[in-house]
Coordinates of C-alpha atoms and ligand atoms in Angstrom, one line a residue:
M273 CA 24.1 -10.7 -20.6
K274 CA 20.4 -9.8 -21.0
K275 CA 18.8 -6.2 -21.4
I276 CA 15.7 -5.4 -19.5
C277 CA 13.4 -2.6 -20.1
V278 CA 11.5 -1.7 -16.8
V279 CA 8.3 0.3 -17.6
G280 CA 7.1 2.4 -14.5
L281 CA 9.6 3.3 -12.1
G282 CA 7.5 3.4 -8.8
Y283 CA 7.6 1.6 -5.6
I284 CA 7.8 -1.7 -7.5
G285 CA 9.4 -0.9 -10.9
L286 CA 12.4 1.2 -9.4
P287 CA 13.6 -1.4 -6.8
T288 CA 13.1 -4.2 -9.4
A289 CA 15.2 -2.3 -11.9
A290 CA 17.7 -1.6 -9.4
V291 CA 18.1 -5.2 -8.2
F292 CA 18.5 -6.4 -11.8
A293 CA 21.0 -3.9 -12.4
R294 CA 23.0 -4.9 -9.4
A295 CA 22.9 -8.6 -10.6
G296 CA 24.8 -7.2 -13.7
Y297 CA 21.9 -6.7 -16.3
D298 CA 21.7 -3.6 -18.5
I299 CA 18.5 -1.7 -17.4
V300 CA 16.6 1.0 -19.1
G301 CA 13.9 2.3 -16.9
V302 CA 11.1 4.1 -18.4
D303 CA 8.7 6.4 -16.9
V304 CA 6.3 9.1 -18.1
N305 CA 7.2 11.3 -15.3
Q306 CA 10.2 13.4 -16.5
Q307 CA 11.1 14.3 -13.0
V308 CA 11.4 10.6 -11.9
V309 CA 13.5 10.0 -14.9
D310 CA 15.7 13.1 -14.4
K311 CA 16.3 12.5 -10.7
L312 CA 17.2 8.9 -11.4
N313 CA 19.8 9.8 -14.1
N314 CA 21.2 11.9 -11.3
G315 CA 21.3 8.8 -9.0
E316 CA 18.5 10.2 -6.9
V317 CA 15.1 8.4 -5.9
V318 CA 11.8 10.2 -5.3
I319 CA 10.3 7.3 -3.1
E320 CA 11.2 6.4 0.5
E321 CA 12.4 2.8 0.8
V322 CA 15.1 1.4 3.1
G323 CA 18.4 0.9 1.2
L324 CA 17.2 2.0 -2.2
P325 CA 19.0 5.3 -2.6
E326 CA 22.4 3.6 -2.0
V327 CA 21.8 0.8 -4.6
V328 CA 20.3 3.3 -7.1
K329 CA 23.3 5.6 -6.8
Q330 CA 25.6 2.8 -7.3
V331 CA 24.1 1.0 -10.5
V332 CA 23.4 4.6 -12.1
A333 CA 27.3 5.4 -11.4
D334 CA 28.2 2.1 -12.9
G335 CA 26.1 2.8 -15.9
K336 CA 24.0 -0.3 -15.4
L337 CA 20.8 1.6 -15.0
I338 CA 19.7 4.5 -17.1
A339 CA 16.3 6.2 -17.1
S340 CA 14.3 7.5 -20.1
T341 CA 10.8 8.5 -21.1
T342 CA 10.7 6.2 -24.0
P343 CA 11.3 2.4 -24.1
E344 CA 14.2 0.9 -26.0
E345 CA 14.8 -2.4 -27.5
A346 CA 15.6 -5.2 -25.0
D347 CA 15.3 -8.9 -24.3
V348 CA 12.7 -8.6 -21.4
F349 CA 10.2 -6.0 -20.9
I350 CA 8.8 -5.7 -17.2
I351 CA 5.7 -3.6 -16.8
S352 CA 5.1 -2.1 -13.4
V353 CA 2.6 0.6 -13.9
P354 CA -0.2 1.6 -11.6
T355 CA -3.6 -0.3 -11.6
P356 CA -6.0 1.9 -9.7
I357 CA -9.8 1.7 -9.5
H358 CA -12.2 4.1 -11.0
D359 CA -14.6 6.1 -8.8
N360 CA -17.1 3.2 -9.3
C361 CA -14.5 0.7 -8.0
T362 CA -13.9 -1.1 -11.4
A363 CA -10.3 -1.7 -12.5
N364 CA -8.5 0.9 -14.5
V365 CA -6.2 -1.0 -16.7
D366 CA -5.4 2.1 -18.9
Y367 CA -1.9 2.4 -17.6
V368 CA -1.1 -1.4 -18.6
E369 CA -2.6 -0.9 -21.9
N370 CA -0.5 2.2 -22.6
A371 CA 2.6 0.7 -21.3
T372 CA 1.9 -2.2 -23.6
R373 CA 1.4 0.0 -26.6
A374 CA 4.4 2.0 -25.6
I375 CA 6.7 -1.1 -26.0
I376 CA 5.2 -2.4 -29.2
P377 CA 7.6 -0.3 -31.5
Y378 CA 10.5 -1.9 -29.7
L379 CA 9.4 -5.5 -29.6
K380 CA 11.2 -8.4 -31.4
K381 CA 10.2 -12.0 -31.8
G382 CA 11.4 -14.0 -28.8
N383 CA 11.0 -11.1 -26.3
I384 CA 9.6 -11.8 -22.8
I385 CA 6.9 -9.4 -21.6
I386 CA 6.2 -9.6 -17.9
V387 CA 3.4 -7.8 -16.3
E388 CA 4.2 -7.2 -12.6
S389 CA 1.5 -4.9 -12.1
T390 CA -1.5 -6.4 -10.1
I391 CA -4.2 -7.0 -12.5
P392 CA -7.8 -8.4 -12.7
P393 CA -8.3 -12.0 -13.7
R394 CA -7.7 -12.5 -17.4
T395 CA -5.8 -9.3 -18.1
I396 CA -2.9 -11.1 -19.8
S397 CA -5.2 -13.1 -22.1
D398 CA -8.1 -10.5 -22.7
V399 CA -6.1 -7.2 -22.5
V400 CA -2.4 -7.5 -23.1
A401 CA -2.5 -10.4 -25.6
P402 CA -4.9 -8.8 -27.9
I403 CA -2.8 -5.6 -28.1
I404 CA 0.2 -7.7 -29.0
Q405 CA -1.8 -9.4 -31.7
E406 CA -3.3 -6.4 -33.2
N407 CA 0.3 -5.2 -33.8
G408 CA 1.3 -8.1 -35.9
F409 CA 2.8 -10.5 -33.2
D410 CA 1.4 -14.1 -32.4
P411 CA 1.1 -13.6 -28.3
E412 CA 1.4 -17.4 -28.0
Q413 CA 4.3 -17.9 -30.7
D414 CA 6.2 -14.9 -31.3
V415 CA 6.7 -13.4 -27.8
H416 CA 6.4 -14.9 -24.3
L417 CA 3.6 -13.2 -22.1
A418 CA 3.7 -13.7 -18.4
H419 CA 2.3 -12.3 -15.0
C420 CA 4.5 -12.2 -12.2
P421 CA 2.8 -10.5 -9.3
E422 CA 4.6 -8.6 -6.6
R423 CA 4.1 -9.2 -2.8
V424 CA 6.9 -7.2 -1.1
L425 CA 6.4 -5.2 2.0
P426 CA 7.1 -1.6 1.8
G427 CA 10.2 -1.0 4.0
R428 CA 11.6 -4.5 3.3
I429 CA 11.3 -4.4 -0.6
L430 CA 14.9 -4.8 -1.4
I431 CA 15.2 -8.0 0.9
E432 CA 11.8 -9.4 -0.3
L433 CA 12.3 -8.9 -3.9
I434 CA 15.1 -11.5 -3.5
E435 CA 13.8 -13.7 -0.6
N436 CA 10.2 -14.1 -1.3
T437 CA 8.5 -16.9 -3.2
R438 CA 7.5 -15.7 -6.6
I439 CA 4.4 -16.8 -8.7
V440 CA 5.0 -16.7 -12.4
G441 CA 2.1 -17.5 -14.6
G442 CA 2.7 -17.5 -18.5
L443 CA 0.1 -17.4 -21.2
T444 CA 1.8 -20.6 -22.5
P445 CA 4.0 -23.3 -20.8
T446 CA 7.0 -21.8 -22.6
A447 CA 6.2 -18.3 -21.5
T448 CA 6.0 -19.5 -17.9
K449 CA 9.4 -21.2 -18.2
K450 CA 11.2 -18.2 -20.0
A451 CA 9.7 -15.7 -17.5
A452 CA 10.6 -17.9 -14.4
D453 CA 14.3 -18.1 -15.7
V454 CA 14.3 -14.2 -15.7
Y455 CA 13.7 -14.2 -12.0
R456 CA 16.0 -17.1 -11.2
A457 CA 18.8 -14.5 -11.7
I458 CA 17.8 -12.5 -8.7
V459 CA 15.4 -14.5 -6.5
T460 CA 16.7 -17.0 -3.7
G461 CA 13.1 -17.9 -2.8
D462 CA 11.0 -20.5 -4.6
I463 CA 9.7 -19.7 -8.0
M464 CA 6.2 -21.3 -8.4
E465 CA 5.3 -21.8 -12.2
T466 CA 1.7 -21.6 -13.2
E467 CA -0.7 -20.3 -15.9
A468 CA -1.3 -16.4 -16.2
V469 CA -4.8 -16.4 -14.7
T470 CA -3.9 -18.6 -11.8
A471 CA -1.1 -16.2 -11.1
E472 CA -3.6 -13.3 -11.4
M473 CA -6.2 -14.8 -9.0
S474 CA -3.4 -15.9 -6.4
K475 CA -2.2 -12.4 -6.0
L476 CA -5.6 -10.9 -5.6
M477 CA -6.7 -13.7 -3.1
E478 CA -3.5 -12.8 -1.1
N479 CA -4.8 -9.3 -0.5
T480 CA -8.4 -10.2 -0.3
F481 CA -7.5 -12.6 2.5
R482 CA -6.0 -9.8 4.5
D483 CA -8.9 -7.5 3.8
V484 CA -11.4 -9.9 4.9
N485 CA -9.7 -10.7 8.0
I486 CA -9.2 -7.0 8.8
A487 CA -13.0 -6.5 8.3
L488 CA -13.5 -9.3 10.9
A489 CA -11.4 -7.4 13.3
N490 CA -13.0 -4.1 12.7
E491 CA -16.4 -5.6 12.9
L492 CA -15.2 -7.0 16.3
V493 CA -14.4 -3.4 17.3
K494 CA -17.8 -2.3 16.5
I495 CA -19.6 -5.1 18.4
S496 CA -17.2 -4.6 21.4
A497 CA -18.0 -0.9 21.5
K498 CA -21.7 -1.8 21.6
L499 CA -21.3 -4.7 24.3
N500 CA -18.6 -2.9 26.3
V501 CA -15.9 -5.4 25.7
D502 CA -12.2 -4.9 25.2
A503 CA -11.5 -6.2 21.5
H504 CA -7.9 -6.1 22.0
K505 CA -8.1 -8.7 24.9
V506 CA -10.6 -10.7 23.0
I507 CA -8.0 -10.9 20.1
E508 CA -5.2 -11.7 22.4
L509 CA -7.1 -14.5 24.2
A510 CA -8.7 -16.0 21.1
N511 CA -5.2 -16.1 19.2
R512 CA -3.9 -18.3 22.0
H513 CA -6.0 -21.0 20.2
P514 CA -3.3 -22.8 18.1
R515 CA -5.2 -22.4 14.8
V516 CA -6.7 -19.0 15.2
N517 CA -5.2 -15.8 14.0
L518 CA -7.6 -12.8 14.3
H519 CA -6.0 -9.7 12.7
Q520 CA -5.6 -6.4 14.3
P521 CA -8.5 -3.8 13.8
G522 CA -7.7 -0.2 12.8
P523 CA -8.9 3.1 11.2
G524 CA -9.7 1.5 7.9
V525 CA -7.6 -0.2 5.2
G526 CA -5.5 1.8 2.9
G527 CA -2.6 1.5 0.2
H528 CA -3.3 0.6 -3.3
C529 CA -3.2 -3.1 -2.8
L530 CA -5.5 -4.3 0.0
A531 CA -8.1 -1.5 -0.4
V532 CA -8.2 -1.8 -4.3
D533 CA -7.4 -5.4 -5.3
P534 CA -10.5 -7.1 -3.9
Y535 CA -12.6 -5.0 -6.2
F536 CA -11.0 -6.5 -9.3
I537 CA -12.4 -9.9 -8.1
V538 CA -15.8 -8.3 -7.2
E539 CA -16.0 -6.8 -10.8
K540 CA -15.5 -10.1 -12.4
A541 CA -17.8 -12.1 -10.2
Q542 CA -20.4 -9.8 -8.7
E543 CA -22.8 -12.4 -7.6
E544 CA -20.3 -14.8 -6.2
A545 CA -17.7 -12.5 -4.3
L546 CA -20.3 -11.4 -1.5
L547 CA -18.1 -11.8 1.6
I548 CA -15.3 -9.9 -0.3
K549 CA -17.6 -7.0 -1.2
L550 CA -19.0 -6.8 2.4
S551 CA -15.5 -6.8 3.9
R552 CA -14.8 -3.9 1.7
D553 CA -17.8 -2.1 3.0
I554 CA -17.0 -2.8 6.6
N555 CA -13.5 -1.6 6.2
N556 CA -14.5 1.6 4.3
S557 CA -16.9 2.4 7.2
M558 CA -14.0 2.7 9.8
P559 CA -13.2 6.3 9.1
D560 CA -16.7 7.2 10.2
F561 CA -16.4 5.1 13.2
V562 CA -13.3 7.0 14.2
V563 CA -14.8 10.4 13.6
N564 CA -17.9 9.4 15.7
Q565 CA -15.5 8.4 18.6
V566 CA -13.6 11.8 18.2
N567 CA -16.9 13.6 18.4
R568 CA -17.9 11.6 21.5
L569 CA -14.5 12.4 23.3
T570 CA -14.8 16.2 22.4
I571 CA -18.5 16.9 22.7
E572 CA -18.1 18.9 25.9
L573 CA -15.4 21.1 24.4
C574 CA -16.2 24.3 22.6
E575 CA -13.2 24.4 20.0
P576 CA -11.3 21.4 20.7
K577 CA -7.7 21.3 19.3
I578 CA -7.1 18.0 17.9
A579 CA -3.5 16.7 16.9
V580 CA -3.8 14.0 14.1
F581 CA -0.7 11.8 14.1
G582 CA 0.0 9.8 10.9
L583 CA -1.4 10.2 7.3
T584 CA 0.2 7.2 5.7
Y585 CA -1.8 3.9 5.3
K586 CA 0.8 2.0 7.3
G587 CA 3.8 2.7 9.5
N588 CA 7.2 3.9 8.8
I589 CA 6.5 4.5 4.9
D590 CA 5.8 7.7 3.1
D591 CA 2.8 6.3 1.1
V592 CA -0.5 8.0 1.6
R593 CA -2.5 6.3 -1.3
E594 CA -6.0 5.3 -0.4
S595 CA -5.1 6.0 3.3
P596 CA -8.1 6.1 5.5
A597 CA -6.2 8.7 7.4
L598 CA -6.8 11.2 4.6
E599 CA -10.5 10.7 4.8
I600 CA -10.6 10.9 8.5
V601 CA -8.7 14.3 8.4
E602 CA -11.1 15.6 5.7
K603 CA -14.1 14.8 7.7
L604 CA -12.6 16.3 11.0
R605 CA -11.5 19.3 8.9
S606 CA -15.1 19.7 7.7
N607 CA -16.3 20.3 11.2
S608 CA -15.8 24.0 11.8
R609 CA -15.6 23.4 15.6
F610 CA -12.6 21.5 15.4
D611 CA -8.9 23.0 15.1
I612 CA -7.1 20.1 13.5
R613 CA -3.4 20.1 13.4
V614 CA -1.8 17.2 11.4
H615 CA 1.6 15.8 11.9
D616 CA 3.4 13.0 10.0
P617 CA 7.2 12.7 10.1
H618 CA 7.3 10.5 6.9
V619 CA 5.1 12.8 4.7
R620 CA 6.4 15.6 2.7
Q621 CA 4.2 18.8 2.4
E622 CA 4.0 18.5 -1.4
Q623 CA 2.4 15.0 -1.1
V624 CA -0.8 16.6 0.6
N625 CA -3.3 19.5 0.3
M626 CA -3.3 20.3 4.2
P627 CA -0.7 22.1 6.3
L628 CA 1.7 19.6 8.0
L629 CA 3.1 20.7 11.6
S630 CA 5.9 19.7 13.7
F631 CA 5.3 17.2 16.5
E632 CA 5.7 20.2 19.1
D633 CA 3.4 22.6 17.1
A634 CA 0.7 20.0 16.4
L635 CA 0.8 19.0 20.2
K636 CA 0.9 22.5 21.9
G637 CA -2.2 23.2 23.7
A638 CA -4.0 20.2 22.1
N639 CA -7.1 18.5 23.7
L640 CA -6.8 15.1 21.9
I641 CA -4.2 13.1 20.0
V642 CA -5.8 10.8 17.4
I643 CA -3.2 8.3 16.1
L644 CA -3.9 7.0 12.6
T645 CA -0.6 5.5 11.7
D646 CA 1.8 3.1 13.7
H647 CA 5.1 5.1 12.8
N648 CA 7.9 4.2 15.2
E649 CA 7.9 7.9 16.3
F650 CA 4.4 7.5 17.7
K651 CA 5.1 4.0 19.3
E652 CA 8.1 5.8 21.1
M653 CA 6.4 8.9 22.2
N654 CA 7.4 10.0 25.7
S655 CA 4.4 10.2 28.0
D656 CA 5.8 13.1 30.2
E657 CA 6.5 15.1 27.1
V658 CA 3.1 14.7 25.6
T659 CA 1.4 15.4 28.8
S660 CA 3.4 18.6 29.3
L661 CA 2.7 19.9 25.9
M662 CA -1.1 19.1 25.8
S663 CA -3.7 21.1 27.3
T664 CA -5.9 17.9 28.1
P665 CA -3.6 14.8 27.5
V666 CA -6.1 12.4 25.9
V667 CA -5.1 10.0 23.3
F668 CA -7.2 8.1 20.9
D669 CA -5.1 5.3 19.5
T670 CA -6.6 3.7 16.5
K671 CA -3.4 1.5 15.7
N672 CA -3.1 0.3 19.5
C673 CA 0.6 1.2 19.1
A674 CA 1.5 4.0 21.6
Q675 CA 3.3 2.8 24.9
L676 CA 1.8 5.9 27.0
D677 CA 1.0 5.9 30.7
G678 CA 1.0 8.4 33.6
E679 CA -1.5 9.7 36.1
K680 CA -2.7 12.5 34.1
L681 CA -2.7 11.0 30.7
V682 CA -5.8 9.0 29.3
H683 CA -5.0 6.5 26.5
Y684 CA -7.9 5.0 24.6
R685 CA -7.4 2.4 22.0
I686 CA -9.8 1.7 19.2
G687 CA -10.8 -1.7 20.5
D688 CA -11.4 -0.6 24.2
L689 CA -13.8 2.2 24.5
T690 CA -15.4 0.7 27.5
N691 CA -14.5 3.6 29.8
L692 CA -14.8 6.5 27.3
R693 CA -15.6 9.6 28.9
A694 CA -15.9 13.0 27.2
I695 CA -13.0 15.4 27.6
Q696 CA -13.4 18.3 30.2
E697 CA -11.4 21.4 29.8
Ligands
NAD197 N1 3.7 -0.6 -3.9 C1 3.5 -1.8 -3.5 O1 3.8 -2.1 -2.4 C2 3.0 -2.9 -4.4 C3 3.0 -4.3 -3.9 C4 2.6 -5.3 -4.9 C5 2.0 -4.9 -6.0 N2 1.9 -3.6 -6.5 C6 1.5 -3.3 -7.8 O2 2.4 -2.9 -8.7 C7 2.0 -2.0 -9.7 C8 2.8 -0.8 -9.5 O3 2.7 -0.1 -8.2 P1 3.6 0.9 -7.7 O4 3.4 1.0 -6.2 O5 5.2 0.7 -8.1 O6 3.1 2.4 -8.4 P2 3.7 3.7 -8.4 O7 2.6 4.7 -8.7 O8 4.6 3.9 -7.2 O9 4.7 3.8 -9.7 C9 3.9 3.6 -10.9 C10 5.0 4.5 -11.9 O10 4.7 4.2 -13.3 C11 4.7 5.4 -14.0 N3 3.7 5.2 -15.1 C12 2.4 5.2 -15.3 N4 2.1 5.1 -16.5 C13 3.2 4.9 -17.3 C14 3.4 4.5 -18.6 N5 2.4 4.3 -19.5 N6 4.8 4.2 -19.0 C15 5.7 4.4 -18.0 N7 5.5 4.6 -16.9 C16 4.3 4.8 -16.4 C17 4.2 6.4 -13.1 O11 4.8 7.8 -13.5 C18 4.9 6.0 -11.7 O12 6.1 6.4 -11.6 C19 0.5 -1.7 -9.3 O13 -0.2 -2.6 -10.2 C20 0.4 -2.2 -7.8 O14 -0.9 -2.7 -7.5 C21 2.5 -2.6 -5.8

């Protein structure tokens, strides 16, 4: 039975460690965050993911998963540390470099090293392999280096880790085969074998495809606002074409995948990646578009009370990284005229630097709700309750998710601002 050392115990590393542990592997999970390690050794998790607490509790109790701040010798090393961008939108691969250096003292010939972190093209060959080489190992002979990107959907991670098709790209054909065999122990989906750089680019293009298509939908929203057209209706009708699939617009693109990964390509091919860069710019402009609509709606009010619903970058998760909602709230709060009350049932107070209120407290006496995330709680809001709590029951729904109606209640959706009227007290 193999021993696996998983470095980085976040949204990707911890479920991966837990699933391998459940399959009978001995796992040492490594994280630089002492709190993550301590909690895990108590069988607790610090992230929200469906089914994860139960699996972690079990594998920790069984002694199959132990956490530590330092790596140990193992047969396989899986690196799942963050790969954010710098302020200038270039890739920060420092975490991958540090994690690689951290495993060097525990490395033995024949080990398999898999980077699951999303990485810019050529990171395995130009960043990871040289570190291995500097430390006396031949990266093509002594160890087996591979990239196996993750494509799980938060909220379904435990299912998708097993059922999704996986791409495994090795630095050498042997590395590809050995790394693919590691995943065969837990994956029921197909395992596609390729080279490292192709795996790197495939992952980046998956997220870029989505970012570019969301940019197209967001651009349609802006065009529709100008031409007085209902963009949601346009999308619904156009998508009845058998080969068209327009995406849904929104308040911007967040998370540390879609909002980040396209930049990894732009950095490496600036003159060629024009559409990719423009799409990033369009999606980055959506928070301003949302704030402008809030200004239009509240222009007649002295001190509008605005309930902002949702901070996470997508519905039913607790992840606020790169969330456009944070930028929107910051911009709204910088306007001293506004009284901003923020509510997100999935976010804990310590995650953000603004006060979080309950549903009732955020809504009491409010003039406007701005929905920024499609949590189920917002999809299922009761029209009568909303109307009775608010001073002027007006909703600006940037996710087109709420099912609200009623004589008094006005429900604007981001793609249909054709009848927008300023709120009157
Ligand atoms: N979250 C997703 O849905 C998702 C999906 C696909 C790909 N990815 C990619 O997977 C990678 C990890 O993402 P995540 O969401 O799990 O990140 P995360 O921030 O949730 O977790 C990363 C963990 O790594 C730890 N860490 C940082 N440096 C370390 C080091 N040198 N040694 C040990 N631990 C270290 C951090 O303390 C943290 O707990 C990223 O490259 C991301 O782009 C994420």
